[in-house]
Structures are given as structure tokens and as C-alpha cells.
């Protein structure tokens, strides 16, 4: 049985907190679950919290980009929060720019970024 990543809701934002290393099947399930919840809950934003991840490889980097692409197609912006300095360095060294993904230091700043973005869209 595949372990599922929990998806929490805070207003119009879905929060995905990745607490363990992800296997291929878990990522596919997360993408499906998240896409479904974006539509069902009319989410405007997605925050992916990677604070618990010590190491990020190219697989995780691609997964973050793919989730951001799926979210954008469903009209939700993605912000990755909790990135450690070593993780940022690794992503740059791997040549992964995470195009289309905003970043913030923590959940609070990620929520603020989505609020600013949402209010700019409405103006």
C-alpha cells in the first residue's frame, strides 16, 4: 500500500507537507490527489512544505515542477516553503530552476505571498 501525503486546507490554499522521502508511486498519487482537491475545493494556491526533506534529488525537483505545472493549469499558484540552504544549492547544482514555482522561507511567508498574488490578480 502506498503511503499518502496529507493535503490540508487553509481557506483557498491547499498545504502539502512532505514528511518522508517520496517513492514514484507516492508522487503519482499526490499529483492525482492534489489535482482533484484543487478542483473540488476551488483552491487558488498550493503550498508545498519541504522543511522535513534533508536531501532533494532531481526526481524531487522534477516532481515539484510537475505539481506546479498541474496546479497552474487548474488556476492555482504554487509556493514551495521550508527549503534548506543545502537543498537550494543542490537544486542549482543539478540545474533545476523549478520554473513556475515561487519560494518562501516558511509557511507564514508562503501564505502571505499567495495573498499578495491573489489581491494583485483581483485588482
C-alpha positions in Angstrom: 0.0 0.0 0.0 1.3 3.4 -1.0 1.8 6.0 1.8 -0.3 9.1 1.1 0.8 12.6 1.6 -1.8 14.6 3.6 -3.3 17.7 2.0 -4.6 20.3 4.4 -6.8 23.3 3.6 -6.4 26.8 4.9 -9.1 29.0 3.2 -8.5 28.9 -0.5 -5.0 27.4 -0.1 -4.0 23.7 0.0 -1.0 22.8 2.1 1.1 19.7 1.3 3.6 18.9 4.0 6.1 16.3 2.7 7.4 14.5 5.8 9.2 11.5 4.2 11.2 10.5 1.2 8.8 10.0 -1.8 8.6 6.9 -3.9 7.4 7.1 -7.5 4.0 5.7 -6.7 3.5 8.2 -3.8 4.3 11.1 -6.1 1.9 10.0 -8.7 -0.8 9.5 -6.1 0.0 13.0 -4.6 -0.3 14.6 -8.1 -3.7 13.0 -8.6 -5.0 13.8 -5.1 -3.8 17.4 -5.3 -5.3 18.0 -8.8 -8.6 16.6 -7.6 -8.6 18.7 -4.4 -7.7 21.9 -6.4 -10.8 21.4 -8.5 -13.2 20.2 -5.7 -12.2 22.9 -3.3 -11.7 25.7 -5.8 -8.2 26.3 -4.4 -6.3 29.4 -5.6 -3.0 28.4 -4.2 -0.9 25.4 -3.2 1.9 25.4 -0.6 4.4 22.5 -0.6 6.3 22.4 2.6 9.6 20.6 2.3 11.1 21.5 5.7 11.4 17.9 6.6 13.4 17.0 3.5 17.2 16.9 4.1 18.1 15.9 0.6 16.4 16.8 -2.7 17.4 15.0 -5.9 16.5 15.5 -9.5 13.4 13.3 -9.0 12.0 15.5 -6.2 12.9 18.6 -8.2 11.0 17.4 -11.2 8.1 16.4 -9.0 7.9 20.0 -7.6 7.9 21.4 -11.1 5.3 19.0 -12.3 3.0 19.7 -9.4 3.4 23.5 -10.1 2.5 22.9 -13.8 -0.6 20.9 -12.9 -1.7 23.5 -10.3 -1.1 26.4 -12.8 -3.3 24.6 -15.4 -6.0 24.3 -12.8 -5.7 28.1 -11.9 -3.8 27.7 -8.7 -0.4 29.2 -7.9 2.3 27.0 -6.2 4.7 28.2 -3.5 7.4 25.9 -2.1 8.3 26.7 1.5 10.9 25.4 4.0 13.8 24.9 1.6 17.1 24.4 3.4 20.2 26.1 2.1 21.8 22.7 1.2 18.6 21.8 -0.8 18.7 25.1 -2.7 22.4 24.6 -3.5 21.7 21.0 -4.7 18.9 22.1 -6.9 21.1 24.8 -8.5 23.9 22.3 -9.0 21.5 19.8 -10.6 20.4 22.6 -13.0 16.8 22.5 -11.7 15.4 26.0 -11.7 11.9 25.0 -10.6 10.3 27.2 -13.3 6.9 28.5 -12.3 7.4 27.7 -8.6 7.6 30.6 -6.2 9.5 30.0 -2.9 9.2 31.4 0.6 11.2 30.7 3.8 8.2 29.3 5.8 4.5 28.6 5.7 3.6 32.1 7.1 5.6 33.8 4.3 4.2 31.4 1.7 0.6 32.3 2.7 1.4 36.0 2.6 2.9 35.6 -0.9 -0.3 33.9 -2.1 -2.5 36.6 -0.5 -0.5 39.3 -2.2 -0.6 37.5 -5.6 -4.4 36.9 -5.2 -5.1 40.5 -4.4 -3.0 41.7 -7.3 -5.0 39.4 -9.6 -8.2 40.9 -8.4 -7.1 44.5 -8.9 
